[in-house]
Amino acid sequence: MVAKGSCRYRHAATSMIWHGRRPMADSGVYGAAVEHFAPRTSFATIRADVLAAMEFPPVAWAVPRLVPEGLAILAGKPKLGKSFLSLQLSEAVAGGEGKAFGVEAFDPGDVLYCALEDSPRRLHSRLHMMHPWGGDVSGRIHFATEWPRIGDGCIEQMEEWCDAHPKARLIILDTWRAIKPVTAGNGSAYDEDATSAAPLLEFTKRRPGLAVIVVHHVRKMDADDIFDTISGTHGLTGIFDTLMVLARHGEGVKLAAQGRDLEGYEKAMERDRLTGGWIVKGDAGEIAKTTERQEMLDALADANGEPLTLAAIAGAVGKRKDATRYLLKRLIDEGRVHQPNYGKYALTTPSNHSKSSNWQGGSGED
């Protein structure tokens, strides 16, 4: 039996308060639900039924539906625009304004942006470029162009900054190369990657409501899974709560993300030529389908009324037959394309709409 006023009891009670998230009243946490081990340990367990009965606040967001609390990595090729995106995220958080990202206004917070590969002159230029018509620049963004590495004061400095700024909402560490700890090189690459990033994860666990974004690069080799292009081993990416990749997508750019507290997304991004910032255009998959559908309509229009086979259309747009068939079926359902003959497709016009046979049963293979 553990005395209620003992140090061991207080530790058990504290261990149940995760990031300020207290158990429900009368949940029995401070009793039979907590089991203590030998005095040489300081760990406690919690029963599954008690955990299931606990209430937790919803996930906090730095930028709603885009950047959740916790540890995130933002990777992309050099000079693709990661730093502009990082600055834009900083301004969104500091101002509580997410219009460019397609989100409503939200409560602002303080931002620490460690731009460790930039100079004050470059940041000055970037800020003025982001504000071509002048206007106020937020005083809630705090820049640093020098910062210690992990293991050499990085975490301690972030703790001090957060203590001095109770409304801290976002920290950006740009880049991982500049803050990762120096390792002895004795372990495996996987273990060294995981061990190097682990202190950042522990830091975010102690700071609920705070998002930390580490800017990183992707490797040169492509991969079927876009998140496998992030430079490093799975030991590195496995530590992060959220993975974000800015990458070229067809003729455009997309921002893809997945995470523990995030429903994965792929956003089609467009660069603002005036400010250098980014604008979210919508879901990348839907926009890609819209573009592909338009290419099919253009191919049929170029045929000057002559029906085309599935193979001809697929060749014209550079798509597989199965994908082309699926999109053609959608266009037929919308009344924009019809099948005048089996296996042939043509644009629907007012003159042929009533005469269209629309071969729904045929595969259209040719």
C-alpha atoms as one frame of an Amber mdcrd trajectory, in Angstrom:
protein
   0.000   0.000   0.000   1.349   3.419  -0.940   0.748   6.208   1.534  -1.236
   9.032   0.002   1.267  11.704   0.927   4.368   9.791  -0.094   6.679  10.711
  -2.948   5.790   7.487  -4.713   2.085   8.355  -4.571   2.681  11.848  -5.899
   4.744  10.428  -8.758   1.988   7.983  -9.644  -0.566  10.771  -9.674   1.692
  12.926 -11.819   2.295  10.112 -14.294  -1.433   9.963 -14.956  -1.583  13.639
 -15.908  -0.363  13.485 -19.491   0.439  16.929 -20.858  -2.109  18.513 -18.552
  -4.792  15.978 -19.498  -6.314  14.841 -16.215  -8.322  11.632 -15.764 -12.046
  11.795 -15.278 -13.427  12.434 -11.828 -14.117   9.263  -9.810 -12.224   7.229
 -12.410 -10.278   5.397  -9.723  -6.908   6.379 -11.137  -5.516   7.308  -7.720
  -6.219   3.896  -6.277  -6.368   0.357  -7.577  -5.866   1.512 -11.173  -2.252
   2.476 -10.501   0.198  -0.352  -9.892   3.662   0.349  -8.521   6.738  -1.702
  -9.159   9.850  -2.217  -7.082  11.259   0.911  -5.406  14.242   0.914  -7.777
  11.923   1.940 -10.647   9.834   5.063 -11.097   7.313   3.711 -13.594   3.602
   3.128 -13.141   0.947   1.451 -15.270  -2.696   2.252 -15.901  -5.518  -0.233
 -16.487  -7.100  -0.327 -19.960 -10.631   0.273 -18.636  -9.490   3.402 -16.798
  -7.640   4.681 -19.856 -10.745   4.084 -21.991 -12.828   6.152 -19.563 -10.484
   9.151 -19.599 -11.354  12.331 -21.461  -8.781  14.120 -23.630  -9.045  17.489
 -25.334  -9.099  17.467 -29.150  -5.849  17.724 -31.079  -4.539  21.290 -31.178
  -3.475  22.797 -34.494  -0.786  25.305 -35.406  -2.639  25.766 -38.706  -6.081
  24.096 -38.770  -6.253  20.871 -40.815  -2.730  21.464 -42.090  -0.176  21.394
 -39.223  -1.155  19.665 -35.952   0.633  19.905 -32.622   3.664  17.673 -32.147
   6.805  17.024 -34.155   6.691  17.398 -37.936   9.210  17.175 -40.746   8.868
  19.256 -43.927  11.002  17.872 -46.752  11.539  18.897 -50.339  14.144  19.421
 -53.000  16.536  22.368 -52.693  15.204  25.698 -53.978  11.662  24.356 -54.369
  10.245  26.874 -51.897  10.390  25.218 -48.462  11.710  28.364 -46.778   8.971
  30.529 -48.285   6.407  27.966 -47.142   7.944  27.971 -43.654   7.785  31.764
 -43.475   4.230  31.730 -44.761   3.215  29.191 -42.099   4.911  31.407 -39.506
   2.948  34.450 -40.625  -0.292  32.455 -40.674   0.220  31.322 -37.067   1.352
  34.761 -35.862  -1.621  36.467 -37.462  -4.231  33.735 -37.088  -4.885  34.071
 -40.801  -4.984  31.001 -43.022  -6.643  32.341 -46.158  -3.800  31.273 -48.461
  -4.082  27.754 -47.055  -7.835  27.583 -47.461  -8.652  27.650 -43.739 -10.691
  30.021 -41.625  -9.224  32.487 -39.147  -7.929  30.970 -35.900  -6.349  32.034
 -32.618  -2.834  33.397 -33.265   0.288  32.436 -31.361   3.996  33.167 -31.050
   6.502  31.693 -33.491  10.213  30.919 -33.241  11.783  30.568 -36.683  15.373
  29.292 -36.596  16.531  30.096 -40.136  19.947  28.534 -39.757  20.951  28.642
 -43.424  19.881  32.252 -43.910  21.302  35.653 -43.004  19.355  38.616 -41.560
  19.727  40.332 -44.949  18.089  37.408 -46.760  15.256  37.213 -44.228  14.753
  40.972 -44.584  14.483  40.584 -48.358  12.070  37.649 -48.042   9.820  39.546
 -45.632   9.596  42.533 -47.978   8.899  40.230 -50.897   6.040  38.625 -48.943
   4.620  42.111 -48.293   4.912  43.916 -51.646   2.311  46.533 -50.689   3.821
  47.229 -47.302   1.645  46.766 -44.263   2.449  45.544 -40.800   4.839  42.639
 -40.277   3.915  40.613 -37.220   5.969  41.108 -34.087   5.013  37.617 -32.937
   7.589  35.964 -35.208  11.020  35.677 -33.605  13.963  34.896 -35.910  17.259
  33.257 -35.040  20.050  32.637 -37.546  22.206  30.734 -35.035  21.084  27.950
 -32.712  22.902  25.165 -30.847  22.668  21.568 -31.955  20.692  18.870 -30.186
  22.807  17.734 -27.260  24.576  21.069 -27.145  21.774  23.293 -25.859  19.119
  23.129 -28.611  16.356  21.688 -26.448  17.268  23.798 -23.424  17.127  27.001
 -25.487  13.709  26.049 -26.876  12.472  25.357 -23.339  13.623  28.824 -22.254
  11.990  30.498 -25.250   8.675  28.718 -24.640   8.781  29.655 -20.948   9.246
  33.295 -21.965   6.402  33.071 -24.512   3.406  31.306 -22.940   1.455  31.528
 -26.212   4.127  29.745 -28.229   2.401  27.868 -31.029   5.082  27.042 -33.612
   8.839  26.464 -33.782  10.573  25.972 -37.131  14.068  24.491 -37.280  15.471
  25.131 -40.737  17.286  22.796 -41.372  17.816  19.358 -39.821  21.427  19.379
 -40.994  22.113  22.442 -38.846  20.680  21.098 -35.574  21.162  17.333 -35.668
  23.641  16.127 -33.044  27.166  15.054 -33.872  27.290  11.266 -33.548  30.203
   8.940 -32.921  29.251   6.773 -35.881  29.417   3.559 -33.871  25.780   2.530
 -34.279  23.643   1.692 -37.274  22.295   4.508 -39.433  18.767   3.603 -38.279
  19.656   3.817 -34.582  21.597   7.053 -35.009  18.737   8.690 -36.908  16.186
   7.650 -34.281  18.379   8.633 -31.343  19.223  11.996 -32.904  15.602  13.091
 -33.328  14.185  11.541 -30.137  14.949  14.580 -27.896  12.752  16.743 -30.141
   9.866  14.305 -29.757  10.242  14.281 -25.978  10.290  18.090 -26.004   6.988
  18.311 -27.906   5.405  15.819 -25.507   6.168  18.247 -22.692   4.648  21.121
 -24.670   1.053  20.263 -25.657  -0.394  22.630 -28.236   3.019  23.386 -29.732
   4.081  22.310 -33.220   7.757  21.902 -34.129   8.573  21.691 -37.849  12.011
  20.489 -38.909  12.890  21.429 -42.490  14.793  18.715 -44.355  15.712  17.524
 -47.842  14.575  14.593 -49.967  16.908  12.139 -51.611  17.523  12.255 -55.363
  15.996   8.843 -56.074  12.203   8.724 -56.513  10.010   6.231 -54.663   6.505
   4.793 -55.072   5.661   6.241 -51.641   6.406   9.966 -51.601   7.317   9.804
 -47.894  10.088   7.322 -48.667  11.856  10.117 -50.541  12.663  11.892 -47.249
  16.423  11.740 -46.775  17.486   9.354 -44.022  16.330   6.011 -42.682  12.955
   5.000 -41.291  14.565   5.538 -37.910  14.331   9.275 -38.609  10.849   9.446
 -40.156   9.473   7.005 -37.572  10.185   9.476 -34.765   8.122  12.296 -36.263
   4.405  12.632 -35.575   3.758  14.223 -38.975   5.513  13.829 -42.320   5.159
  16.593 -44.927   6.693  16.587 -48.405   6.666  19.437 -50.905   7.201  17.885
 -54.335   6.648  18.416 -58.019   3.437  16.816 -59.257   3.034  16.667 -63.014
   3.432  20.254 -64.154   2.658  21.629 -60.695   3.631  21.165 -57.051   1.848
  19.361 -54.236   2.143  19.286 -50.459   1.552  15.762 -49.147   1.190  14.932
 -45.460   0.400  12.012 -43.205   0.672  11.566 -39.457  -0.467  10.086 -36.184
  -2.999  12.859 -35.518  -3.608  13.903 -39.101  -5.874  12.631 -41.828  -3.512
  12.389 -44.781  -3.839  14.943 -47.542  -2.328  15.997 -50.849  -2.775  19.684
 -51.605  -2.187  21.176 -55.033   0.054  24.204 -54.521   0.549  27.223 -56.747
   3.375  29.727 -56.364   2.438  33.381 -56.093   4.795  34.992 -58.599   4.600
  38.350 -56.874   5.267  37.320 -53.253   6.980  33.954 -53.728   4.497  32.416
 -51.288   2.185  29.474 -51.836  -1.542  29.197 -52.436  -3.462  25.979 -51.805
  -5.566  25.325 -54.903  -7.398  22.299 -53.569  -7.103  18.531 -53.445  -4.235
  17.450 -55.709  -5.971  14.242 -56.753  -9.192  15.961 -57.804  -7.337  18.711
 -59.655  -5.223  16.107 -61.443  -8.389  14.281 -62.506  -9.874  17.544 -63.735
  -6.735  18.227 -65.776  -6.728  14.695 -67.203 -10.427  14.913 -68.072  -9.815
  18.188 -69.908  -6.954  16.590 -71.837  -9.335  13.842 -72.966 -11.925  16.368
 -74.046  -9.245  18.273 -75.961  -8.128  15.064 -77.700 -11.698  14.325 -78.787
 -12.155  17.936 -79.933  -8.977  17.721 -82.018 -10.484  14.727 -83.840 -13.013
  17.117 -85.471 -15.995  14.905 -84.758 -14.306  11.633 -85.711 -14.875   9.022
 -82.959 -11.711   7.745 -81.274 -10.889   4.372 -79.776  -9.935   3.886 -76.148
  -6.359   3.121 -77.205  -6.142   6.323 -79.260  -7.390   8.482 -76.399  -5.100
   6.790 -73.870  -2.141   7.367 -76.187  -3.055  11.006 -76.721  -3.151  11.779
 -72.986  -0.371   9.396 -71.919  -2.556   7.342 -69.552  -3.139   3.622 -69.050
  -6.248   2.174 -70.671  -7.921   1.307 -67.370  -7.475   4.849 -66.003  -8.644
   6.345 -69.302 -11.718   4.095 -69.352 -12.648   5.161 -65.806 -12.470   8.872
 -66.617 -14.331   8.402 -69.906 -17.121   6.640 -67.978 -17.354   9.717 -65.718
 -17.551  11.987 -68.772 -20.272   9.799 -70.278 -22.267   9.937 -67.042 -22.000
  13.746 -67.152 -23.235  13.776 -70.744 -20.042  15.325 -72.111 -18.919  12.240
 -74.080 -20.915   9.503 -75.838 -20.238   6.264 -77.705 -21.666   6.431 -81.222
 -20.352   2.909 -81.888 -19.010   0.093 -79.753 -15.475   0.913 -78.631 -15.571
   4.449 -80.025 -15.891   7.759 -78.158 -16.849  11.250 -79.316 -17.777  14.595
 -77.815 -21.464  15.079 -77.081 -23.019  18.036 -78.894 -26.615  19.293 -78.951
 -27.096  17.697 -82.372 -25.950  14.219 -81.417 -27.063  14.116 -77.776 -30.511
  12.689 -78.563 -29.078  10.154 -81.032 -26.336   8.933 -78.705 -26.456   5.180
 -78.097 -24.041   5.305 -75.141 -22.716   1.768 -75.177 -22.705   1.244 -71.449
 -22.262  -2.488 -71.647 -19.156  -2.563 -73.814 -15.604  -2.410 -72.533 -14.525
  -0.099 -75.316 -11.317  -2.101 -75.874  -9.753  -1.771 -79.304
